[in-house]
Short mmCIF file of C-alpha atoms and ligand atoms in Angstrom, two decimals:
data_model
loop_
_atom_site.label_atom_id
_atom_site.label_comp_id
_atom_site.label_asym_id
_atom_site.label_seq_id
_atom_site.Cartn_x
_atom_site.Cartn_y
_atom_site.Cartn_z
CA MET O 1 -0.03 0.00 0.01
CA GLU O 2 1.30 3.43 -0.84
CA ILE O 3 2.14 5.92 1.88
CA GLN O 4 -0.67 8.18 0.70
CA GLN O 5 -3.23 5.40 1.04
CA LEU O 6 -1.91 4.59 4.52
CA GLU O 7 -2.31 8.20 5.50
CA PHE O 8 -5.87 8.20 4.15
CA LEU O 9 -6.68 5.03 6.09
CA LYS O 10 -5.24 6.59 9.22
CA HIS O 11 -7.37 9.66 8.65
CA ILE O 12 -10.55 7.55 8.22
CA LEU O 13 -9.77 5.52 11.35
CA GLN O 14 -9.18 8.65 13.37
CA PHE O 15 -12.60 9.94 12.43
CA LYS O 16 -14.27 6.64 13.34
CA ARG O 17 -13.12 6.96 16.92
CA HIS O 18 -15.51 8.49 19.42
CA VAL O 19 -14.41 9.25 22.91
CA TYR O 20 -16.94 10.82 25.20
CA LEU O 21 -15.32 12.68 28.07
CA ASP O 22 -18.13 15.04 29.06
CA HIS O 23 -19.98 12.92 31.62
CA ASN O 24 -20.66 15.95 33.82
CA ALA O 25 -22.78 17.38 31.00
CA THR O 26 -24.81 14.19 30.60
CA THR O 27 -24.39 10.46 30.51
CA PRO O 28 -25.62 7.75 28.12
CA VAL O 29 -28.64 5.80 29.33
CA SER O 30 -27.52 2.49 30.84
CA GLY O 31 -28.78 -0.82 29.46
CA HIS O 32 -30.56 -1.64 32.72
CA VAL O 33 -32.35 1.72 32.71
CA ARG O 34 -33.29 1.39 29.05
CA ARG O 35 -34.81 -2.05 29.61
CA LYS O 36 -36.90 -0.86 32.56
CA MET O 37 -38.07 2.18 30.57
CA ASN O 38 -38.94 0.06 27.54
CA GLN O 39 -41.02 -2.23 29.69
CA VAL O 40 -43.02 0.78 30.90
CA LEU O 41 -43.40 2.22 27.45
CA LYS O 42 -44.60 -1.13 26.13
CA ASN O 43 -46.79 -2.33 28.94
CA HIS O 44 -47.80 0.42 31.31
CA PHE O 45 -49.70 3.32 29.84
CA GLY O 46 -52.26 3.69 32.63
CA ASN O 47 -52.58 7.10 34.18
CA PRO O 48 -51.20 6.83 37.73
CA SER O 49 -54.20 8.87 38.95
CA SER O 50 -56.72 6.37 37.63
CA PHE O 51 -58.31 3.97 40.07
CA TYR O 52 -58.55 0.91 37.86
CA GLY O 53 -55.87 -1.74 37.55
CA SER O 54 -53.55 -0.28 34.95
CA GLY O 55 -53.61 3.10 36.67
CA ARG O 56 -52.85 1.48 40.01
CA LYS O 57 -49.96 -0.41 38.48
CA SER O 58 -48.48 2.88 37.14
CA ALA O 59 -48.92 4.50 40.56
CA GLU O 60 -47.16 1.50 42.12
CA LEU O 61 -44.21 1.89 39.71
CA ILE O 62 -43.83 5.55 40.73
CA GLU O 63 -43.76 4.65 44.40
CA GLN O 64 -41.20 1.95 43.66
CA ALA O 65 -39.01 4.45 41.88
CA ARG O 66 -39.45 6.87 44.80
CA GLN O 67 -38.14 4.21 47.16
CA GLN O 68 -35.19 3.56 44.86
CA VAL O 69 -34.26 7.22 44.69
CA ALA O 70 -34.77 7.64 48.43
CA SER O 71 -32.55 4.67 49.19
CA ALA O 72 -29.74 6.04 46.95
CA ILE O 73 -29.71 9.36 48.75
CA HIS O 74 -30.50 8.03 52.26
CA ALA O 75 -33.87 9.71 52.62
CA ARG O 76 -37.39 8.54 53.33
CA PRO O 77 -39.55 7.94 50.23
CA SER O 78 -42.04 10.50 51.62
CA GLU O 79 -39.27 13.10 51.38
CA VAL O 80 -38.66 12.60 47.62
CA TYR O 81 -40.62 14.46 44.95
CA PHE O 82 -40.17 13.92 41.22
CA THR O 83 -39.58 16.96 39.08
CA GLY O 84 -38.80 17.57 35.37
CA CYS O 85 -35.11 18.33 36.02
CA ALA O 86 -32.78 19.58 38.74
CA THR O 87 -33.19 23.13 37.48
CA GLU O 88 -36.84 22.85 38.47
CA SER O 89 -35.92 21.40 41.86
CA ASN O 90 -33.50 24.26 42.58
CA ASN O 91 -35.96 26.88 41.33
CA ALA O 92 -38.84 25.46 43.36
CA VAL O 93 -36.95 25.61 46.66
CA LEU O 94 -35.47 29.03 46.17
CA LYS O 95 -38.84 30.56 45.24
CA SER O 96 -40.89 28.73 47.81
CA VAL O 97 -38.54 29.35 50.74
CA SER O 98 -38.11 32.99 49.82
CA ALA O 99 -41.85 33.50 49.59
CA ARG O 100 -42.28 31.90 53.01
CA PHE O 101 -39.56 33.75 54.96
CA TYR O 102 -38.99 37.07 53.14
CA PRO O 103 -39.35 39.84 54.40
CA GLU O 104 -39.33 38.72 58.07
CA LYS O 105 -35.86 37.47 57.31
CA ARG O 106 -34.10 39.01 54.36
CA LYS O 107 -31.00 37.11 53.44
CA ILE O 108 -29.80 34.09 51.40
CA VAL O 109 -26.12 33.13 51.62
CA SER O 110 -24.79 31.21 48.66
CA THR O 111 -21.53 30.65 46.83
CA PRO O 112 -20.25 32.17 43.60
CA ILE O 113 -19.74 28.77 41.98
CA GLU O 114 -23.34 27.52 41.88
CA HIS O 115 -24.95 26.16 38.71
CA PRO O 116 -26.89 28.69 36.61
CA SER O 117 -30.12 27.12 37.77
CA VAL O 118 -29.28 28.55 41.17
CA MET O 119 -27.37 31.70 40.14
CA SER O 120 -30.06 32.97 37.80
CA MET O 121 -32.83 32.38 40.32
CA LEU O 122 -30.79 34.20 43.01
CA ALA O 123 -30.35 37.12 40.62
CA TYR O 124 -34.12 37.18 40.10
CA LEU O 125 -34.82 37.01 43.83
CA GLU O 126 -32.52 39.98 44.32
CA THR O 127 -34.76 41.99 41.99
CA GLN O 128 -37.62 41.11 44.38
CA GLY O 129 -35.72 42.55 47.36
CA VAL O 130 -34.03 39.46 48.80
CA MET O 131 -30.48 40.13 49.85
CA VAL O 132 -28.04 37.58 48.44
CA GLU O 133 -24.52 37.26 49.77
CA TYR O 134 -21.93 35.11 48.13
CA CYS O 135 -19.40 33.43 50.37
CA PRO O 136 -15.93 33.43 48.73
CA VAL O 137 -14.19 30.17 47.84
CA ASP O 138 -10.48 29.39 47.91
CA GLY O 139 -8.32 28.79 44.83
CA GLN O 140 -9.53 25.19 44.70
CA GLY O 141 -13.18 26.22 44.77
CA ARG O 142 -13.83 25.21 48.36
CA VAL O 143 -16.10 27.37 50.51
CA LEU O 144 -14.11 29.33 53.14
CA LEU O 145 -15.97 28.31 56.27
CA ALA O 146 -14.74 31.25 58.31
CA GLU O 147 -16.19 33.58 55.66
CA LEU O 148 -19.41 31.65 55.73
CA GLU O 149 -19.62 32.05 59.54
CA GLN O 150 -19.28 35.81 59.05
CA ARG O 151 -22.06 36.04 56.51
CA VAL O 152 -24.72 33.76 57.93
CA ASP O 153 -26.63 35.61 60.68
CA ASP O 154 -30.07 35.68 62.24
CA ASP O 155 -31.39 37.58 59.22
CA THR O 156 -30.47 34.59 56.96
CA PHE O 157 -33.30 32.22 56.03
CA LEU O 158 -31.42 30.02 53.55
CA VAL O 159 -27.91 28.87 52.87
CA CYS O 160 -27.56 27.49 49.35
CA CYS O 161 -24.43 25.47 48.69
CA MET O 162 -23.74 22.82 46.05
CA LEU O 163 -22.09 19.54 47.06
CA ALA O 164 -20.00 18.99 43.94
CA ASN O 165 -19.08 21.57 41.37
CA ASN O 166 -19.86 20.62 37.77
CA GLU O 167 -16.87 22.48 36.27
CA THR O 168 -14.01 21.65 38.64
CA GLY O 169 -15.34 18.75 40.68
CA ALA O 170 -14.67 20.62 43.95
CA LEU O 171 -16.53 19.11 46.90
CA GLN O 172 -17.89 21.03 49.82
CA ASP O 173 -18.08 20.04 53.47
CA LEU O 174 -21.87 20.07 53.63
CA LEU O 175 -21.93 18.86 57.21
CA ALA O 176 -19.99 21.94 58.30
CA VAL O 177 -22.10 24.23 56.09
CA ALA O 178 -25.29 22.84 57.56
CA ARG O 179 -23.90 23.30 61.11
CA VAL O 180 -23.26 27.02 60.47
CA ALA O 181 -26.73 27.48 59.02
CA ARG O 182 -28.44 25.67 61.86
CA ARG O 183 -26.74 27.85 64.47
CA HIS O 184 -28.68 30.78 63.01
CA GLY O 185 -31.94 28.95 62.26
CA ALA O 186 -31.31 29.04 58.49
CA LEU O 187 -32.38 26.22 56.16
CA VAL O 188 -29.96 24.56 53.71
CA LEU O 189 -30.43 23.78 50.01
CA ALA O 190 -27.73 21.52 48.58
CA ASP O 191 -27.42 20.95 44.85
CA CYS O 192 -26.24 17.33 44.77
CA VAL O 193 -26.72 16.82 41.03
CA GLN O 194 -23.07 16.04 40.16
CA ALA O 195 -22.45 13.95 43.26
CA LEU O 196 -25.03 11.17 42.98
CA GLY O 197 -23.38 8.11 41.46
CA LYS O 198 -19.89 9.54 41.87
CA ILE O 199 -19.54 9.88 45.62
CA PRO O 200 -21.78 8.58 48.45
CA VAL O 201 -24.75 10.83 49.14
CA ASP O 202 -26.46 10.92 52.54
CA VAL O 203 -28.84 13.81 52.97
CA HIS O 204 -29.91 12.76 56.47
CA ALA O 205 -26.35 12.46 57.77
CA TRP O 206 -25.48 15.93 56.44
CA GLY O 207 -28.57 17.49 57.90
CA VAL O 208 -29.55 19.45 54.83
CA ASP O 209 -33.15 20.53 54.42
CA TYR O 210 -33.48 20.42 50.61
CA ALA O 211 -31.43 18.72 47.91
CA SER O 212 -31.69 18.48 44.12
CA PHE O 213 -30.87 15.58 41.80
CA SER O 214 -31.06 14.81 38.09
CA ALA O 215 -31.36 11.39 36.45
CA HIS O 216 -29.38 12.17 33.30
CA LYS O 217 -26.15 12.67 35.27
CA LEU O 218 -26.18 9.06 36.47
CA TYR O 219 -26.99 7.11 33.28
CA GLY O 220 -30.69 7.78 33.61
CA PRO O 221 -33.04 9.57 31.16
CA LYS O 222 -33.21 13.31 30.56
CA GLY O 223 -36.32 15.15 31.63
CA VAL O 224 -36.64 13.88 35.21
CA GLY O 225 -35.17 15.19 38.42
CA ALA O 226 -35.87 14.85 42.11
CA LEU O 227 -36.24 17.16 45.03
CA TYR O 228 -35.54 16.07 48.56
CA VAL O 229 -37.50 17.98 51.19
CA LYS O 230 -36.72 17.01 54.78
CA GLN O 231 -39.78 15.94 56.68
CA ASP O 232 -41.85 18.90 57.95
CA ARG O 233 -39.79 21.47 56.12
CA HIS O 234 -41.70 24.15 54.27
CA ILE O 235 -42.32 23.77 50.54
CA ALA O 236 -45.17 25.30 48.61
CA PRO O 237 -46.66 23.92 45.35
CA TRP O 238 -44.77 25.22 42.35
CA GLN O 239 -47.06 23.85 39.68
CA ILE O 240 -50.76 24.06 40.45
CA GLY O 241 -53.48 21.78 39.21
CA GLY O 242 -54.06 18.15 40.21
CA HIS O 243 -52.85 16.31 43.27
CA GLN O 244 -49.72 14.67 41.78
CA GLU O 245 -46.52 14.64 43.80
CA GLY O 246 -48.34 15.51 46.99
CA GLY O 247 -50.03 18.43 45.30
CA LEU O 248 -46.66 20.19 44.86
CA ARG O 249 -46.14 19.50 41.20
CA ALA O 250 -49.40 19.04 39.36
CA GLY O 251 -49.42 17.29 35.99
CA THR O 252 -49.52 13.72 34.84
CA GLU O 253 -46.31 12.04 35.82
CA SER O 254 -43.68 11.08 33.21
CA LEU O 255 -43.90 7.41 34.17
CA HIS O 256 -41.16 5.98 31.94
CA ASN O 257 -38.72 8.72 33.04
CA ILE O 258 -39.50 8.27 36.69
CA VAL O 259 -39.08 4.52 36.41
CA GLY O 260 -35.78 5.20 34.58
CA PHE O 261 -34.59 7.41 37.38
CA GLY O 262 -35.45 4.65 39.91
CA ALA O 263 -33.58 2.12 37.81
CA ALA O 264 -30.51 4.40 37.58
CA CYS O 265 -30.56 4.70 41.37
CA GLN O 266 -30.59 0.90 41.67
CA GLU O 267 -27.18 1.01 40.07
CA VAL O 268 -25.70 3.67 42.36
CA ASN O 269 -23.42 1.34 44.31
CA GLN O 270 -22.06 -0.11 41.08
CA LEU O 271 -21.52 3.45 39.79
CA LEU O 272 -19.61 4.43 42.89
CA GLY O 273 -17.23 1.54 42.18
CA HIS O 274 -16.80 2.68 38.58
CA ALA O 275 -16.25 6.26 39.73
CA GLN O 276 -13.34 5.16 41.88
CA GLN O 277 -11.87 3.40 38.87
CA THR O 278 -11.79 6.65 36.98
CA LEU O 279 -9.44 8.18 39.54
CA PRO O 280 -6.20 6.40 38.41
CA LEU O 281 -7.16 7.25 34.81
CA LYS O 282 -7.53 10.86 35.73
CA ARG O 283 -4.13 10.75 37.42
CA GLN O 284 -2.56 9.25 34.30
CA LEU O 285 -4.09 11.94 32.22
CA MET O 286 -2.77 14.66 34.54
CA GLN O 287 0.72 13.19 34.35
CA ARG O 288 0.63 13.01 30.54
CA LEU O 289 -0.64 16.55 30.22
CA LYS O 290 2.17 17.81 32.44
CA GLU O 291 4.67 16.02 30.20
CA ILE O 292 3.10 17.50 27.09
CA LYS O 293 2.71 21.01 28.45
CA PRO O 294 4.56 21.49 31.73
CA ASP O 295 2.95 24.91 32.41
CA CYS O 296 -0.61 23.56 32.26
CA VAL O 297 -2.55 24.26 35.43
CA PHE O 298 -5.08 21.96 37.10
CA ASN O 299 -8.00 23.83 38.59
CA SER O 300 -9.62 20.84 40.24
CA PRO O 301 -8.68 20.28 43.86
CA GLU O 302 -5.53 18.23 44.40
CA ALA O 303 -6.72 16.08 47.29
CA ASP O 304 -8.87 13.14 46.27
CA GLU O 305 -11.26 13.72 49.13
CA HIS O 306 -11.95 17.26 47.93
CA CYS O 307 -12.74 16.41 44.31
CA LEU O 308 -15.07 14.28 42.23
CA PRO O 309 -12.96 11.35 41.06
CA ASN O 310 -13.95 11.78 37.40
CA THR O 311 -13.50 15.52 36.88
CA LEU O 312 -10.50 17.47 35.65
CA SER O 313 -10.41 21.15 34.83
CA VAL O 314 -7.20 22.12 33.13
CA THR O 315 -5.85 25.42 31.77
CA PHE O 316 -3.38 25.43 28.86
CA PRO O 317 -1.74 28.87 28.96
CA GLY O 318 -1.67 30.46 25.51
CA VAL O 319 -4.13 27.96 24.03
CA ASP O 320 -7.66 29.18 23.18
CA ASN O 321 -10.09 26.55 24.48
CA ALA O 322 -12.47 27.02 21.55
CA GLY O 323 -9.71 25.98 19.13
CA LEU O 324 -8.66 23.06 21.22
CA MET O 325 -12.24 21.85 21.69
CA GLY O 326 -12.93 22.26 17.99
CA MET O 327 -9.88 20.11 17.23
CA LEU O 328 -10.84 17.48 19.78
CA ASP O 329 -14.32 17.36 18.30
CA TYR O 330 -12.75 17.00 14.84
CA ARG O 331 -10.92 13.93 16.19
CA GLY O 332 -14.11 12.50 17.77
CA ILE O 333 -13.45 13.58 21.36
CA ALA O 334 -16.15 15.35 23.38
CA VAL O 335 -15.06 17.64 26.21
CA SER O 336 -16.41 20.96 27.33
CA ALA O 337 -15.27 24.44 28.23
CA GLY O 338 -17.46 24.80 31.26
CA SER O 339 -21.01 23.84 32.06
CA ALA O 340 -22.90 22.50 29.09
CA CYS O 341 -25.34 25.32 29.41
CA SER O 342 -22.72 28.04 28.85
CA THR O 343 -20.68 26.40 26.09
CA GLY O 344 -20.70 28.63 23.04
CA GLU O 345 -21.26 31.79 25.06
CA ALA O 346 -18.69 34.51 24.92
CA THR O 347 -18.57 35.16 28.67
CA PRO O 348 -15.94 33.18 30.53
CA SER O 349 -17.04 30.75 33.22
CA HIS O 350 -18.17 32.39 36.48
CA VAL O 351 -16.88 29.32 38.38
CA LEU O 352 -13.33 29.63 37.01
CA LYS O 353 -13.38 33.39 37.67
CA ALA O 354 -14.53 32.79 41.27
CA ILE O 355 -11.55 30.55 41.90
CA GLY O 356 -9.24 33.29 40.72
CA LEU O 357 -8.67 32.70 37.01
CA SER O 358 -8.46 35.69 34.70
CA ASP O 359 -10.85 35.97 31.76
CA GLN O 360 -7.94 34.95 29.59
CA SER O 361 -7.11 31.82 31.62
CA ALA O 362 -10.80 30.87 31.76
CA ARG O 363 -10.81 30.94 27.97
CA GLU O 364 -7.80 28.61 27.96
CA THR O 365 -9.52 26.01 30.14
CA ILE O 366 -11.31 22.79 29.29
CA ARG O 367 -13.19 20.33 31.50
CA ILE O 368 -12.64 16.62 30.99
CA SER O 369 -15.10 14.38 32.83
CA LEU O 370 -14.58 10.64 32.73
CA GLY O 371 -17.34 8.01 32.90
CA ARG O 372 -17.84 4.36 33.53
CA THR O 373 -16.74 3.18 30.14
CA THR O 374 -13.64 5.42 29.93
CA SER O 375 -10.58 3.32 29.25
CA ALA O 376 -6.81 3.81 29.49
CA ARG O 377 -6.85 3.78 25.69
CA ASP O 378 -9.23 6.76 25.65
CA ILE O 379 -6.88 8.63 27.94
CA ARG O 380 -3.90 7.89 25.74
CA TYR O 381 -5.92 9.00 22.74
CA ILE O 382 -6.95 12.39 24.14
CA ALA O 383 -3.43 13.02 25.41
CA GLN O 384 -2.08 12.23 21.92
CA VAL O 385 -4.55 14.51 20.18
CA ILE O 386 -3.80 17.36 22.58
CA GLN O 387 -0.07 16.89 21.95
CA ASP O 388 -0.59 16.87 18.18
CA TYR O 389 -2.56 20.07 18.50
CA LEU O 390 -0.08 21.81 20.72
CA GLU O 391 2.78 20.76 18.45
CA ASP O 392 0.96 22.06 15.36
CA ARG O 393 0.53 18.67 13.80
CA MET O 394 -3.09 19.33 12.81
CA PRO O 395 -4.85 20.93 9.86
CA LEU O 396 -5.48 24.56 10.83
CA VAL O 397 -8.54 26.67 10.85
CA ASN O 398 -7.60 30.29 10.25
CA MET O 399 -8.62 32.70 12.95
CA LEU O 400 -9.89 36.10 12.09
CA THR O 401 -10.02 38.75 14.83
CA SER O 402 -12.80 41.35 15.21
CA ALA O 403 -10.28 44.01 14.22
CA GLN O 404 -9.40 42.22 11.04
CA LEU O 405 -13.01 41.87 9.84
CA ASN O 406 -13.27 45.14 7.95
CA GLU O 407 -15.43 46.39 5.08
CA ARG O 408 -13.10 44.98 2.47
CA LEU O 409 -13.42 41.42 3.82
CA LEU O 410 -17.13 41.73 4.48
CA PHE O 411 -17.78 42.58 0.83
CA ASP O 412 -15.08 40.36 -0.72
CA ASP O 413 -16.57 38.17 -3.45
CA GLY O 414 -14.10 35.45 -2.60
CA MET O 415 -15.46 35.19 0.93
CA PHE O 416 -18.57 33.14 1.77
CA ILE O 417 -19.90 34.12 5.17
CA LEU O 418 -21.66 31.32 7.04
CA ASP O 419 -23.90 32.17 10.06
CA VAL O 420 -24.22 29.21 12.42
CA ARG O 421 -25.93 31.13 15.25
CA PRO O 422 -28.79 29.60 17.21
CA PRO O 423 -32.24 30.96 16.27
CA ASP O 424 -32.67 32.96 19.52
CA ASP O 425 -29.47 34.89 18.83
CA ARG O 426 -30.69 35.70 15.35
CA LYS O 427 -33.79 37.19 16.89
CA LYS O 428 -31.67 39.37 19.21
CA HIS O 429 -29.02 40.59 16.78
CA LYS O 430 -28.80 41.13 13.04
CA GLY O 431 -26.17 39.07 11.21
CA LEU O 432 -23.07 40.00 9.27
CA PRO O 433 -23.85 41.50 5.86
CA ASN O 434 -23.97 39.00 3.00
CA SER O 435 -24.08 36.10 5.43
CA HIS O 436 -25.76 32.78 4.82
CA GLU O 437 -27.84 31.33 7.60
CA VAL O 438 -27.84 27.59 8.21
CA SER O 439 -29.10 25.49 11.09
CA PRO O 440 -26.20 25.20 13.52
CA VAL O 441 -27.20 21.72 14.51
CA ALA O 442 -27.47 20.34 10.98
CA VAL O 443 -24.64 21.92 8.99
CA GLU O 444 -24.18 18.64 7.15
CA ARG O 445 -27.48 19.24 5.36
CA TYR O 446 -26.11 22.33 3.55
CA LEU O 447 -22.71 21.11 2.36
CA GLY O 448 -23.76 21.01 -1.29
CA GLN O 449 -24.38 24.77 -1.24
CA LEU O 450 -21.10 25.82 0.30
CA PRO O 451 -18.59 26.87 -2.34
CA ARG O 452 -15.36 24.87 -2.31
CA ASP O 453 -13.46 27.48 -4.30
CA LYS O 454 -14.04 30.34 -1.84
CA ARG O 455 -12.84 31.14 1.64
CA ILE O 456 -15.55 30.32 4.18
CA LEU O 457 -15.89 32.56 7.23
CA VAL O 458 -17.91 30.89 9.96
CA TYR O 459 -19.35 32.79 12.91
CA CYS O 460 -21.55 32.25 15.90
CA PRO O 461 -22.34 34.46 18.93
CA GLY O 462 -19.15 33.72 20.89
CA GLY O 463 -16.70 32.00 18.57
CA GLY O 464 -16.85 28.49 20.09
CA LEU O 465 -19.61 26.76 18.18
CA SER O 466 -18.39 28.19 14.91
CA LEU O 467 -14.94 26.76 15.59
CA MET O 468 -16.41 23.28 15.91
CA VAL O 469 -18.24 23.82 12.60
CA SER O 470 -15.02 25.15 11.02
CA TYR O 471 -13.16 21.97 11.94
CA TYR O 472 -16.06 19.94 10.64
CA LEU O 473 -15.78 21.77 7.32
CA LYS O 474 -12.04 21.08 7.26
CA ALA O 475 -12.81 17.42 7.79
CA LYS O 476 -15.20 17.59 4.86
CA GLY O 477 -12.43 18.89 2.58
CA PHE O 478 -13.10 22.64 2.54
CA LYS O 479 -9.66 24.11 2.05
CA GLN O 480 -9.84 27.65 3.39
CA VAL O 481 -11.96 27.94 6.49
CA PHE O 482 -11.86 30.99 8.73
CA ASN O 483 -13.39 31.37 12.15
CA LEU O 484 -14.42 34.73 13.69
CA ARG O 485 -12.65 34.82 17.05
CA GLY O 486 -14.98 36.16 19.74
CA GLY O 487 -17.91 35.69 17.36
CA LEU O 488 -20.49 38.29 16.48
CA ASP O 489 -20.60 39.55 20.08
CA GLY O 490 -16.93 40.43 19.96
CA TRP O 491 -17.24 42.03 16.57
CA ARG O 492 -20.28 44.08 17.57
CA GLN O 493 -18.38 45.40 20.54
CA ARG O 494 -15.21 46.14 18.62
CA ARG O 495 -16.75 47.33 15.34
CA GLY O 496 -20.05 48.91 16.47
CA ASP O 497 -19.68 51.38 13.58
CA LEU O 498 -19.72 48.62 10.95
CA TYR O 499 -22.45 46.72 12.78
CA GLN O 500 -24.73 49.81 12.77
CA LYS O 501 -24.02 50.49 9.12
CA TYR O 502 -24.24 47.06 7.58
CA ALA O 503 -25.68 44.38 9.87
CA GLY O 504 -28.55 42.44 8.38
CA GLN O 505 -27.92 43.57 4.79
CA GLY O 506 -28.12 40.91 2.09
CA VAL O 507 -28.62 37.99 4.49
CA THR O 508 -29.67 34.71 2.82
CA VAL O 509 -31.47 31.92 4.66
CA LEU O 510 -30.24 28.68 3.05
CA GLN O 511 -32.63 25.75 2.67
CA PRO O 512 -31.14 22.38 3.44
CA ASP O 513 -29.92 20.16 0.55
CA VAL O 514 -31.38 17.23 2.42
CA PRO O 515 -34.87 17.90 3.76
CA ASP O 516 -35.68 17.34 7.45
CA GLY O 517 -36.64 13.88 8.45
CA PRO O 518 -34.94 10.74 9.63
CA ARG O 519 -31.29 10.72 8.74
N1 PLP I 1 -26.88 21.61 39.10
C1 PLP I 1 -25.73 21.17 38.65
C2 PLP I 1 -24.53 21.19 39.53
C3 PLP I 1 -25.60 20.72 37.34
O1 PLP I 1 -24.42 20.28 36.86
C4 PLP I 1 -26.75 20.72 36.53
C5 PLP I 1 -26.66 20.29 35.12
O2 PLP I 1 -25.66 20.42 34.45
C6 PLP I 1 -27.95 21.18 37.05
C7 PLP I 1 -28.00 21.60 38.36
C8 PLP I 1 -29.21 21.21 36.23
O3 PLP I 1 -29.69 19.91 35.99
P1 PLP I 1 -30.84 19.66 34.91
O4 PLP I 1 -30.17 19.43 33.60
O5 PLP I 1 -31.49 18.40 35.38
O6 PLP I 1 -31.74 20.80 34.93
#
């Protein structure tokens, strides 16, 4: 076989490989969970509120799942409520407890590293008059207990502190946090979403009053969460209608998802074993990364007892994370820049900033989160791809800065401008002049319309998503692909004059080559 053919074969094989290292974003549904869910979808359609046999069977399945979840978190079944997701669980507690205690007491104390489902609700509550104080964390993302002591006082009705951070894996001492809160008669909400299935969870032992969970983080289905409410603690209905979930969350239950969550919880002990097995793999990866780039910085806590075993946040000084992630994606590896929700946004992660990283360092950081099928081979593969990238052994996407994108380039006939922004961003801001809008999640449906003899400039709101698309186009043989660094947001800020003058002119909405439907 000729060298060229060998190279081609290598290229094909590289693209065949898929390595998923973003288990903190979500996990694949386990075989056991899928089987249980399929049984429900096939055999049990009765409405759990109906009195006849099939309804009663469905109600029984829900109670069984409730027991399974309760057992996994060490609670009583009567303390577990099913929700649509952990975001809902967090929102429900924050709203309900604020409505009950404010304005007799005025303050919530939280941390600056909470998930957006908490942070955004806290910001909303502030607009309603609630005082929110954020207790600082140390450089490893651990709550400074002495600072917490200073902030929690008799005016505090809630302390809201996550157990495990989704971006860095940092763990908090919930027992100590709850002790501080109790001393002042404050309640505690603990977001335990990332912990369940990775470290032991015991809500009773910690003495927290509320806790949130989500099935899709532990190999269960998406669209179902749980809320733990300690017996006799206040909680008001957050969805009003029928009597489901003790009258707190009206609406016919998502039976198959709830059963799926229960089934995922049945596997928790097994998952804890798997999670421990990811620790030596994470250590290997850290060692390799240090060899490849000695100045890389690990943002996850050093000590095993202070960090989720599967999570590694790493900063590569001088390396834009969007480019690195795009390249990893190009080679079949999924990692993320921060929480899944904020990927693609231009703003750097609030978690990384809270632990002391500059905006620049935050933009040079990726999160790698291992899962139960991660192998030593996967670790070697990602290390190799990172090394190839850092040593410039990869096909390059050209980067265009906001300053470089001037009138001449905008109206250059040899430049084809591709808009891969999500629809909501298109509603908010006009696009670059002469751009061509495609669906950002189905770029492959438009390939026939993209000119191979022109330079293609790809842009999105923040510059991350477009970079992934740029690498995809490179993989599809497009020779000259450019990515707008900082995206439209950056360009609007830097070149407000050009935006005002030209944005939205001559925009074409492309129709897919391949119509929608099963692929
Ligand atoms: N809390 C944390 C720490 C998370 O990581 C997530 C999801 O990423 C959530 C809450 C929200 O969970 P859900 O996707 O079920 O709304």
